[in-house]
Every structure is written in structure tokens, then in C-alpha cells.
Amino acid sequence: MAIPIGSRDVFQYEELPDSGTYFRLLRVMSAVQKEPTENGPPINIDSSVAECELTVWPLEDSPPYHAVSYTWGDSAKTRWIEVNGRPIQVRWNCAYVLWQAHRRSGKDDYIWVDAICINQTDTREKSHQVAEMGKIFANAKCVLACIGPHDKFSRSFFPDLNRHSELLARASAVRNEFPDINSNNKKRFKSATKQIFRARYHSSEPWEPGELMAQFSPIISRPYFQRVWTLPELWLARRAEILCGEDCTPAELMHGLNSLMDWDMPRYRVPKWFKALPLLRRAVALFLRPPGYSPFLIPSGHVMAMAHRPGQKMEPINSISIAASLECQDLRDRVYALLSIVDWVPLEGKQIRPDYERDLFDLVLDMLQRTGGRREYTIPCSADGIRGSISA
């Protein structure tokens, strides 16, 4: 798949028939990839690592596809791929998820990857396509949450998850059935969790909560779980799978593990070696949150988005606090990423629509007015990262 740079014209996008009702889908016909070395992935290499076919479809009449959720990564680290026979340069993370998707499904499945399926240089198309991203992820048969290559924690973590798959799936189901614990369902919730703990203690697989927590903490602290777009992409998924390196596991297992740790933390003493682990404060804040505390206030709590039920929406006020603590390349995305999962109050009959030419400060004020009340927020309100308090 060598591409002599300069010998062929690079890939050029053709305009969509209607960027509000059409979108592009990708098939990865072939892909090669190696895990990054300690010095990082190669930069600007002169051969392609994937051959892809990009086609246009109506949003309402497309073939089944997987939607890819991932972090864009470092813009300085790039690779060449082929799209419709022509070379195009993408970030290393994008090339890596193409390899993961091809390894999982082969060349027959369609996938949607924003960096390729949206013409990122066309602001008008990008605004229209971002407005439809809620529909794109909700209609996907599966969301592939690509969290990156393996490290020393994840190599053993995901096989351990799969060993306890039956138990963790049951825990996830119970958490979904009881998203809020109150006086009306407390008795049923206790009965359900007792059955899970009984099954755990009688399991043929040994249960080592301290070891799993030690592995879980750095995984949920990866950049993927600090990204604002991760929240709606997992929230809207009919089904989600976590892809890490060459491993693939149902997202419900991570959600089930999170639930078990949440319920089980008071039942045993935390050993001294675990107290000394890095990132402990963030992990324990998640595991020990008090009743009624929103898990989404923890940036790494995106794992809880896997628990949502179809049709459920977030409260606008909560979403503002969540988005302010999450990462994105364009600060407008702290609003636009949440449009599909939050019920905003219409102003004069107008809904917020993605517009990447809109002034950021004007967008923030518009968003705050739609919360339906007065409250002070600390929100990044300039591209230079200056933070200020805004009342609305």
C-alpha cells in the first residue's frame, strides 16, 4: 500500500447533496498497524496504513453501521491512508481506530468516523453534521468506544472483565433498573444486590476488588474519559463496546464493575498499598460518592453514560457543570456536544443549532438563559483559556 507522496492528487471531498440530511460512511478494506513504541508512533510516514471506501447515504436510509467514539490526539503525529484510491493524511489516533475497527469487523461493515466522514475544512457542512450527530450515534447498531492502545494496566484488566462477564452484566442490569434509590424501591434494590453479592462469593472465578480498582483508576483517567463528546456518544448508544488495543469488550461490563465497586467499597478495608496509588482521589470520589450525588460531576464518570435508558435526558443545569470540566478542541463544543441529550428551553421558539462561526461569549449567554433560572457558573469564555464567572 505504498503511496509515493506527490505522485497522486490528495483526496478531495465532494459536496454532500444536503449536509443536513445526508452523511458519509466508511468501509475499511484493509489496515495494518503496530502498537506504538515507547518513543511514540511514527510521524508523517510515507506509506498508507489503511485503504478505505467513502460513500454518501441519506441519514434516513443508510445501511447498518458502527459509530466510532475516540479522541483525535496529537495533530503533529500523522499517517497516510487511502480514501477512494487517493491519499489523505489523518492523525495517528484516527489511523489506529481504523485498524481496530477493521480487526473487529473486517471490510464488510460500514463505520462512521467524524474526522473522515465530515469535511472538517467546510464550516457550513461541519455545523450541519454536528447538529445530526445525536441521530448518527443513536441510529448506529453499535458505538465503538476506542480508548487507545494497551498499557501495563489494561492488558490484564480487560481479560479480567471478560472472566467475570456474567456477574458484571448482572450488576449493570441492576444499576439500570435502579438508577435512583428511594424509599419506594430501596427494599427491592437491597434484595437485588444481595443476589449479586451471593453470586460473586460463589463464583468459580476469584474476585479481587483491590486489584481491579488499581487497574480501573488509570483506565478511566485516560484522555478518552475526559473528552466532552464521549458523554453524548455513549449516552445515545443502543449498544457500546470498549476497544483497547486488540481487545474488545461490552461496555456494560465496565459499568457493572463500577456499580459493584460503588456498592461494595464500605464492605472491606482499603489496603495501604492501594491508598498510595496515583489518581486515587479521583477514583475514590467516584466509588464513594454520597447518595444523590451525580456521577457525571466526575469527569471520568463517563462510564456511567453506559447505564442510561432510551429517551432519558439530562438536566440543563447539571450539563453545564459537567461540560465545563471536560476537554474539547473548540470551546463551542461544550455546548454543541450536549444538544442531543439535554432538553434546552426554547427562546422565542428558537433552538440552539451548531454554528462554528458564532461568537463563543454570545453562545454561552444564550445557553445560560435557557437553563430557566439564575445561577453563577465558571466557564471558559475565550479561546485563550481565560475563565470567568457569568451570571444568567
CSV table of C-alpha atoms in Angstrom, one decimal:
chain,number,residue,atom,x,y,z
A,1,MET,CA,0.0,0.0,0.0
A,2,ALA,CA,2.9,2.4,-0.6
A,3,ILE,CA,1.9,5.9,-1.7
A,4,PRO,CA,4.7,7.9,-3.3
A,5,ILE,CA,4.0,11.3,-1.8
A,6,GLY,CA,3.4,13.9,-4.5
A,7,SER,CA,2.8,11.3,-7.3
A,8,ARG,CA,-1.0,11.5,-6.9
A,9,ASP,CA,-3.5,14.2,-6.0
A,10,VAL,CA,-4.7,14.0,-2.5
A,11,PHE,CA,-8.3,13.1,-1.7
A,12,GLN,CA,-10.8,15.9,-2.2
A,13,TYR,CA,-14.3,15.9,-0.7
A,14,GLU,CA,-17.3,16.2,-2.9
A,15,GLU,CA,-20.1,18.4,-1.5
A,16,LEU,CA,-23.0,16.5,0.1
A,17,PRO,CA,-26.4,16.7,-1.7
A,18,ASP,CA,-27.7,18.2,1.6
A,19,SER,CA,-25.4,18.3,4.6
A,20,GLY,CA,-28.4,18.3,6.9
A,21,THR,CA,-30.0,15.1,5.6
A,22,TYR,CA,-27.0,13.2,4.1
A,23,PHE,CA,-23.8,11.8,5.6
A,24,ARG,CA,-20.8,9.7,4.6
A,25,LEU,CA,-20.0,6.2,5.7
A,26,LEU,CA,-16.6,4.5,5.5
A,27,ARG,CA,-15.6,0.9,4.9
A,28,VAL,CA,-12.0,-0.1,5.8
A,29,MET,CA,-11.0,-2.5,3.1
A,30,SER,CA,-7.5,-3.2,4.6
A,31,ALA,CA,-5.5,-1.9,7.5
A,32,VAL,CA,-2.2,-2.5,9.2
A,33,GLN,CA,-1.0,-1.2,12.5
A,34,LYS,CA,1.6,-1.7,15.1
A,35,GLU,CA,1.4,-0.8,18.8
A,36,PRO,CA,3.3,2.5,19.5
A,37,THR,CA,6.8,2.2,20.9
A,38,GLU,CA,8.0,4.0,24.0
A,39,ASN,CA,9.1,6.9,21.7
A,40,GLY,CA,5.6,7.2,20.3
A,41,PRO,CA,4.1,6.4,16.9
A,42,PRO,CA,5.9,7.3,13.7
A,43,ILE,CA,5.3,10.8,12.4
A,44,ASN,CA,4.4,11.6,8.8
A,45,ILE,CA,5.4,8.3,7.3
A,46,ASP,CA,5.3,7.9,3.5
A,47,SER,CA,3.1,4.9,3.1
A,48,SER,CA,-0.6,4.4,3.8
A,49,VAL,CA,-1.8,2.2,6.7
A,50,ALA,CA,-5.4,1.8,5.6
A,51,GLU,CA,-7.4,1.6,2.3
A,52,CYS,CA,-10.9,2.9,2.7
A,53,GLU,CA,-14.0,3.4,0.7
A,54,LEU,CA,-16.1,6.5,1.4
A,55,THR,CA,-19.7,6.7,0.2
A,56,VAL,CA,-22.7,9.0,0.7
A,57,TRP,CA,-26.0,8.0,2.1
A,58,PRO,CA,-29.3,9.6,3.3
A,59,LEU,CA,-29.5,9.7,7.0
A,60,GLU,CA,-32.9,8.1,7.0
A,61,ASP,CA,-32.0,5.3,4.5
A,62,SER,CA,-28.4,4.1,5.3
A,63,PRO,CA,-27.1,0.6,5.7
A,64,PRO,CA,-26.3,-0.6,9.3
A,65,TYR,CA,-23.1,0.9,10.6
A,66,HIS,CA,-20.9,1.4,13.7
A,67,ALA,CA,-20.2,4.8,15.0
A,68,VAL,CA,-16.7,5.3,16.3
A,69,SER,CA,-16.0,7.3,19.5
A,70,TYR,CA,-12.4,8.3,20.1
A,71,THR,CA,-10.0,11.1,20.9
A,72,TRP,CA,-8.4,12.9,18.0
A,73,GLY,CA,-5.0,13.0,19.6
A,74,ASP,CA,-1.8,15.0,18.8
A,75,SER,CA,-2.1,16.9,15.5
A,76,ALA,CA,1.7,16.5,14.9
A,77,LYS,CA,1.5,12.7,14.8
A,78,THR,CA,0.0,11.7,11.5
A,79,ARG,CA,-0.3,8.9,9.0
A,80,TRP,CA,-1.3,8.4,5.4
A,81,ILE,CA,-4.4,6.4,4.4
A,82,GLU,CA,-6.2,5.9,1.1
A,83,VAL,CA,-9.7,7.1,0.6
A,84,ASN,CA,-11.4,6.1,-2.7
A,85,GLY,CA,-7.9,5.5,-4.1
A,86,ARG,CA,-6.4,8.8,-3.1
A,87,PRO,CA,-4.1,9.7,-0.2
A,88,ILE,CA,-5.2,11.7,2.7
A,89,GLN,CA,-3.3,12.5,5.9
A,90,VAL,CA,-5.0,11.8,9.2
A,91,ARG,CA,-3.9,11.9,12.8
A,92,TRP,CA,-2.3,8.8,14.3
A,93,ASN,CA,-5.3,8.1,16.6
A,94,CYS,CA,-7.6,8.1,13.6
A,95,ALA,CA,-5.4,5.6,11.7
A,96,TYR,CA,-5.3,3.5,14.9
A,97,VAL,CA,-9.1,3.3,15.3
A,98,LEU,CA,-9.4,2.3,11.6
A,99,TRP,CA,-7.1,-0.6,12.3
A,100,GLN,CA,-9.2,-1.5,15.4
A,101,ALA,CA,-12.5,-1.3,13.5
A,102,HIS,CA,-11.1,-3.5,10.7
A,103,ARG,CA,-9.7,-6.0,13.1
A,104,ARG,CA,-13.1,-6.3,14.8
A,105,SER,CA,-15.4,-6.4,11.8
A,106,GLY,CA,-13.4,-6.8,8.6
A,107,LYS,CA,-14.1,-4.9,5.4
A,108,ASP,CA,-17.9,-5.6,5.2
A,109,ASP,CA,-19.1,-3.3,8.0
A,110,TYR,CA,-19.6,0.4,7.5
A,111,ILE,CA,-18.3,2.8,10.1
A,112,TRP,CA,-18.7,6.5,10.8
A,113,VAL,CA,-15.6,8.4,11.9
A,114,ASP,CA,-16.0,12.1,12.3
A,115,ALA,CA,-12.5,13.1,11.2
A,116,ILE,CA,-13.0,11.4,7.8
A,117,CYS,CA,-16.8,11.4,7.3
A,118,ILE,CA,-17.1,15.1,7.9
A,119,ASN,CA,-15.3,17.6,5.7
A,120,GLN,CA,-13.5,19.4,8.6
A,121,THR,CA,-12.5,22.3,6.4
A,122,ASP,CA,-16.1,23.1,5.4
A,123,THR,CA,-17.5,25.1,8.4
A,124,ARG,CA,-21.1,25.0,7.0
A,125,GLU,CA,-21.1,21.2,6.5
A,126,LYS,CA,-19.4,20.7,9.9
A,127,SER,CA,-22.2,22.8,11.6
A,128,HIS,CA,-24.9,20.8,9.9
A,129,GLN,CA,-23.3,17.4,10.5
A,130,VAL,CA,-22.7,18.2,14.2
A,131,ALA,CA,-26.4,19.0,14.5
A,132,GLU,CA,-27.1,15.5,13.3
A,133,MET,CA,-24.6,13.7,15.5
A,134,GLY,CA,-27.1,12.7,18.1
A,135,LYS,CA,-29.1,10.9,15.4
A,136,ILE,CA,-25.9,9.4,13.9
A,137,PHE,CA,-24.9,7.8,17.2
A,138,ALA,CA,-28.5,6.9,18.2
A,139,ASN,CA,-29.1,5.1,14.9
A,140,ALA,CA,-25.8,3.2,14.9
A,141,LYS,CA,-26.1,-0.5,15.6
A,142,CYS,CA,-23.1,-0.2,17.9
A,143,VAL,CA,-20.8,2.5,19.2
A,144,LEU,CA,-17.2,1.5,19.2
A,145,ALA,CA,-15.5,3.4,22.1
A,146,CYS,CA,-11.8,3.3,21.2
A,147,ILE,CA,-9.8,4.3,24.2
A,148,GLY,CA,-6.4,3.8,22.7
A,149,PRO,CA,-3.6,1.2,22.8
A,150,HIS,CA,-2.9,-1.1,25.7
A,151,ASP,CA,-0.7,-0.1,28.7
A,152,LYS,CA,0.5,-2.2,31.7
A,153,PHE,CA,-2.8,-1.8,33.4
A,154,SER,CA,-5.2,-2.5,30.6
A,155,ARG,CA,-3.5,-5.7,29.3
A,156,SER,CA,-4.7,-7.7,32.3
A,157,PHE,CA,-7.8,-5.5,33.1
A,158,PHE,CA,-9.9,-6.4,30.0
A,159,PRO,CA,-9.3,-10.2,30.2
A,160,ASP,CA,-10.3,-10.0,33.9
A,161,LEU,CA,-13.5,-8.2,32.9
A,162,ASN,CA,-14.4,-10.9,30.4
A,163,ARG,CA,-13.7,-13.6,33.0
A,164,HIS,CA,-16.4,-12.0,35.3
A,165,SER,CA,-18.7,-11.1,32.4
A,166,GLU,CA,-21.8,-12.9,33.7
A,167,LEU,CA,-21.5,-11.3,37.2
A,168,LEU,CA,-20.7,-7.8,35.8
A,169,ALA,CA,-23.6,-7.9,33.3
A,170,ARG,CA,-26.0,-8.7,36.1
A,171,ALA,CA,-24.6,-5.8,38.2
A,172,SER,CA,-25.1,-3.5,35.2
A,173,ALA,CA,-28.7,-4.6,34.8
A,174,VAL,CA,-29.5,-4.0,38.4
A,175,ARG,CA,-28.0,-0.5,38.2
A,176,ASN,CA,-30.1,0.2,35.1
A,177,GLU,CA,-33.2,-1.0,36.9
A,178,PHE,CA,-32.5,1.2,40.0
A,179,PRO,CA,-30.8,4.4,38.7
A,180,ASP,CA,-32.1,6.3,41.7
A,181,ILE,CA,-32.6,4.7,45.2
A,182,ASN,CA,-35.6,5.9,47.2
A,183,SER,CA,-38.0,4.7,49.8
A,184,ASN,CA,-40.2,3.1,47.3
A,185,ASN,CA,-37.6,0.8,45.7
A,186,LYS,CA,-35.0,0.5,48.4
A,187,LYS,CA,-36.1,-2.9,49.6
A,188,ARG,CA,-36.1,-4.4,46.1
A,189,PHE,CA,-32.7,-2.8,45.4
A,190,LYS,CA,-31.2,-4.4,48.5
A,191,SER,CA,-32.7,-7.8,47.5
A,192,ALA,CA,-31.2,-7.5,44.0
A,193,THR,CA,-27.7,-6.5,45.2
A,194,LYS,CA,-27.7,-9.3,47.8
A,195,GLN,CA,-28.3,-11.8,45.0
A,196,ILE,CA,-25.3,-10.3,43.1
A,197,PHE,CA,-23.0,-10.5,46.1
A,198,ARG,CA,-24.1,-14.1,46.8
A,199,ALA,CA,-23.4,-15.0,43.2
A,200,ARG,CA,-20.0,-13.3,43.4
A,201,TYR,CA,-19.0,-15.2,46.5
A,202,HIS,CA,-20.0,-18.5,44.9
A,203,SER,CA,-18.3,-17.7,41.6
A,204,SER,CA,-15.7,-20.1,40.4
A,205,GLU,CA,-13.6,-17.1,39.4
A,206,PRO,CA,-11.8,-15.4,42.4
A,207,TRP,CA,-12.9,-11.8,42.9
A,208,GLU,CA,-10.1,-9.4,43.7
A,209,PRO,CA,-11.7,-5.9,44.1
A,210,GLY,CA,-8.4,-4.2,45.2
A,211,GLU,CA,-6.6,-5.4,42.1
A,212,LEU,CA,-9.4,-4.4,39.7
A,213,MET,CA,-9.7,-1.0,41.2
A,214,ALA,CA,-6.0,-0.5,40.8
A,215,GLN,CA,-6.3,-1.2,37.1
A,216,PHE,CA,-9.6,0.7,36.7
A,217,SER,CA,-8.4,4.0,38.0
A,218,PRO,CA,-5.8,4.8,35.3
A,219,ILE,CA,-8.1,3.5,32.6
A,220,ILE,CA,-11.0,5.9,33.5
A,221,SER,CA,-8.4,8.6,33.7
A,222,ARG,CA,-7.4,8.3,30.1
A,223,PRO,CA,-8.0,11.3,27.8
A,224,TYR,CA,-11.0,9.5,26.3
A,225,PHE,CA,-12.9,9.7,29.5
A,226,GLN,CA,-12.1,13.4,29.9
A,227,ARG,CA,-13.5,14.3,26.5
A,228,VAL,CA,-16.8,16.2,26.3
A,229,TRP,CA,-18.0,14.3,23.1
A,230,THR,CA,-17.7,11.0,24.9
A,231,LEU,CA,-20.7,11.8,27.0
A,232,PRO,CA,-23.3,12.0,24.3
A,233,GLU,CA,-21.7,9.3,22.2
A,234,LEU,CA,-22.0,6.7,25.0
A,235,TRP,CA,-25.3,8.1,26.3
A,236,LEU,CA,-27.0,7.7,22.9
A,237,ALA,CA,-25.6,4.3,22.1
A,238,ARG,CA,-28.0,1.4,21.6
A,239,ARG,CA,-25.0,-0.8,22.5
A,240,ALA,CA,-21.4,0.1,23.1
A,241,GLU,CA,-18.2,-1.8,23.1
A,242,ILE,CA,-14.8,-0.7,24.6
A,243,LEU,CA,-11.9,-1.2,22.2
A,244,CYS,CA,-8.5,-1.1,23.8
A,245,GLY,CA,-5.5,-2.3,21.8
A,246,GLU,CA,-6.6,-5.6,20.2
A,247,ASP,CA,-9.2,-6.3,22.9
A,248,CYS,CA,-13.0,-5.7,22.6
A,249,THR,CA,-15.4,-6.0,25.5
A,250,PRO,CA,-19.0,-4.9,26.1
A,251,ALA,CA,-19.3,-1.5,27.8
A,252,GLU,CA,-21.8,-2.9,30.2
A,253,LEU,CA,-19.0,-4.8,31.9
A,254,MET,CA,-17.2,-1.6,32.8
A,255,HIS,CA,-20.5,-0.2,34.0
A,256,GLY,CA,-21.2,-3.3,36.1
A,257,LEU,CA,-17.7,-3.2,37.6
A,258,ASN,CA,-18.2,0.5,38.5
A,259,SER,CA,-21.6,-0.4,40.2
A,260,LEU,CA,-20.1,-3.3,42.1
A,261,MET,CA,-17.3,-1.2,43.5
A,262,ASP,CA,-19.8,1.5,44.3
A,263,TRP,CA,-21.9,-0.9,46.4
A,264,ASP,CA,-19.0,-2.9,47.8
A,265,MET,CA,-16.5,-0.2,48.9
A,266,PRO,CA,-17.7,0.0,52.5
A,267,ARG,CA,-17.5,-3.8,52.9
A,268,TYR,CA,-13.8,-4.1,53.1
A,269,ARG,CA,-10.7,-2.1,54.2
A,270,VAL,CA,-8.7,-0.4,51.6
A,271,PRO,CA,-5.1,-1.7,51.9
A,272,LYS,CA,-2.2,0.7,52.4
A,273,TRP,CA,-0.7,-0.1,49.0
A,274,PHE,CA,-3.9,1.0,47.3
A,275,LYS,CA,-4.0,4.3,49.2
A,276,ALA,CA,-0.6,5.2,47.7
A,277,LEU,CA,-1.7,4.7,44.1
A,278,PRO,CA,-1.7,7.7,41.8
A,279,LEU,CA,-5.1,9.2,40.8
A,280,LEU,CA,-6.7,7.7,43.9
A,281,ARG,CA,-8.6,10.8,44.9
A,282,ARG,CA,-10.4,10.9,41.6
A,283,ALA,CA,-11.2,7.2,41.6
A,284,VAL,CA,-12.4,7.1,45.3
A,285,ALA,CA,-14.5,10.1,44.7
A,286,LEU,CA,-16.3,8.1,42.1
A,287,PHE,CA,-16.6,5.0,44.1
A,288,LEU,CA,-17.6,6.7,47.4
A,289,ARG,CA,-20.0,9.4,46.1
A,290,PRO,CA,-22.8,10.0,48.6
A,291,PRO,CA,-26.5,9.2,47.8
A,292,GLY,CA,-28.0,11.5,45.3
A,293,TYR,CA,-24.6,12.8,44.0
A,294,SER,CA,-24.5,13.0,40.3
A,295,PRO,CA,-21.8,10.7,38.9
A,296,PHE,CA,-21.4,12.9,35.9
A,297,LEU,CA,-19.8,15.6,38.0
A,298,ILE,CA,-16.7,13.4,38.0
A,299,PRO,CA,-15.0,13.8,34.6
A,300,SER,CA,-14.1,10.1,34.4
A,301,GLY,CA,-17.7,9.2,35.2
A,302,HIS,CA,-18.5,8.9,31.5
A,303,VAL,CA,-18.6,5.2,32.2
A,304,MET,CA,-22.0,5.9,33.8
A,305,ALA,CA,-23.4,7.1,30.5
A,306,MET,CA,-23.4,3.4,29.5
A,307,ALA,CA,-26.3,2.9,32.1
A,308,HIS,CA,-28.8,5.3,30.5
A,309,ARG,CA,-32.2,4.2,29.3
A,310,PRO,CA,-33.6,5.1,25.9
A,311,GLY,CA,-35.2,8.5,25.8
A,312,GLN,CA,-33.7,9.8,29.0
A,313,LYS,CA,-32.4,13.4,29.0
A,314,MET,CA,-30.0,15.3,31.2
A,315,GLU,CA,-30.9,18.4,33.3
A,316,PRO,CA,-29.6,21.5,31.6
A,317,ILE,CA,-28.1,22.9,34.9
A,318,ASN,CA,-26.2,19.7,35.5
A,319,SER,CA,-24.9,19.6,32.0
A,320,ILE,CA,-23.3,23.0,32.3
A,321,SER,CA,-21.2,21.9,35.3
A,322,ILE,CA,-20.3,18.7,33.5
A,323,ALA,CA,-19.2,20.3,30.2
A,324,ALA,CA,-17.1,23.0,32.0
A,325,SER,CA,-14.8,20.3,33.4
A,326,LEU,CA,-14.4,18.3,30.2
A,327,GLU,CA,-11.9,18.7,27.3
A,328,CYS,CA,-12.5,19.7,23.7
A,329,GLN,CA,-10.6,21.4,20.9
A,330,ASP,CA,-13.3,24.0,20.2
A,331,LEU,CA,-14.9,25.5,23.3
A,332,ARG,CA,-18.2,25.8,21.5
A,333,ASP,CA,-18.4,22.0,21.7
A,334,ARG,CA,-19.0,22.3,25.4
A,335,VAL,CA,-22.5,23.4,24.3
A,336,TYR,CA,-22.9,21.6,21.0
A,337,ALA,CA,-21.9,18.2,22.3
A,338,LEU,CA,-24.8,18.2,24.7
A,339,LEU,CA,-27.6,19.4,22.3
A,340,SER,CA,-28.9,15.8,21.7
A,341,ILE,CA,-29.1,14.7,25.3
A,342,VAL,CA,-30.3,17.9,27.1
A,343,ASP,CA,-33.8,19.5,26.9
A,344,TRP,CA,-32.9,23.2,26.4
A,345,VAL,CA,-35.6,25.8,27.0
A,346,PRO,CA,-36.5,27.4,23.6
A,347,LEU,CA,-36.1,31.2,23.5
A,348,GLU,CA,-38.7,32.8,21.2
A,349,GLY,CA,-39.2,29.4,19.7
A,350,LYS,CA,-35.6,29.0,18.6
A,351,GLN,CA,-33.4,26.0,19.5
A,352,ILE,CA,-29.6,26.1,19.7
A,353,ARG,CA,-28.1,24.9,16.5
A,354,PRO,CA,-24.4,24.3,15.9
A,355,ASP,CA,-22.7,27.2,14.3
A,356,TYR,CA,-18.9,27.2,14.3
A,357,GLU,CA,-18.8,30.9,13.2
A,358,ARG,CA,-20.8,32.0,16.2
A,359,ASP,CA,-19.2,34.1,18.9
A,360,LEU,CA,-18.4,32.0,21.9
A,361,PHE,CA,-19.4,34.5,24.5
A,362,ASP,CA,-22.8,35.0,22.8
A,363,LEU,CA,-23.3,31.2,22.7
A,364,VAL,CA,-22.5,30.9,26.5
A,365,LEU,CA,-25.0,33.6,27.4
A,366,ASP,CA,-27.7,32.0,25.1
A,367,MET,CA,-27.1,28.7,26.8
A,368,LEU,CA,-27.3,30.1,30.3
A,369,GLN,CA,-30.6,31.8,29.6
A,370,ARG,CA,-32.1,28.5,28.5
A,371,THR,CA,-31.5,26.9,31.9
A,372,GLY,CA,-34.6,28.6,33.2
A,373,GLY,CA,-33.1,30.2,36.3
A,374,ARG,CA,-30.3,32.4,37.8
A,375,ARG,CA,-27.0,30.8,38.8
A,376,GLU,CA,-23.4,31.7,38.7
A,377,TYR,CA,-21.1,29.5,36.6
A,378,THR,CA,-17.4,29.4,36.0
A,379,ILE,CA,-17.0,28.7,32.3
A,380,PRO,CA,-14.1,29.1,29.9
A,381,CYS,CA,-15.2,32.0,27.8
A,382,SER,CA,-12.4,32.7,25.4
A,383,ALA,CA,-10.2,30.7,23.1
A,384,ASP,CA,-7.2,31.7,25.2
A,385,GLY,CA,-8.5,29.7,28.1
A,386,ILE,CA,-9.4,32.7,30.3
A,387,ARG,CA,-12.1,31.7,32.8
A,388,GLY,CA,-14.7,34.0,34.2
A,389,SER,CA,-17.9,33.9,36.2
A,390,ILE,CA,-21.0,34.6,34.3
A,391,SER,CA,-24.5,35.1,35.8
A,392,ALA,CA,-27.7,34.5,33.8
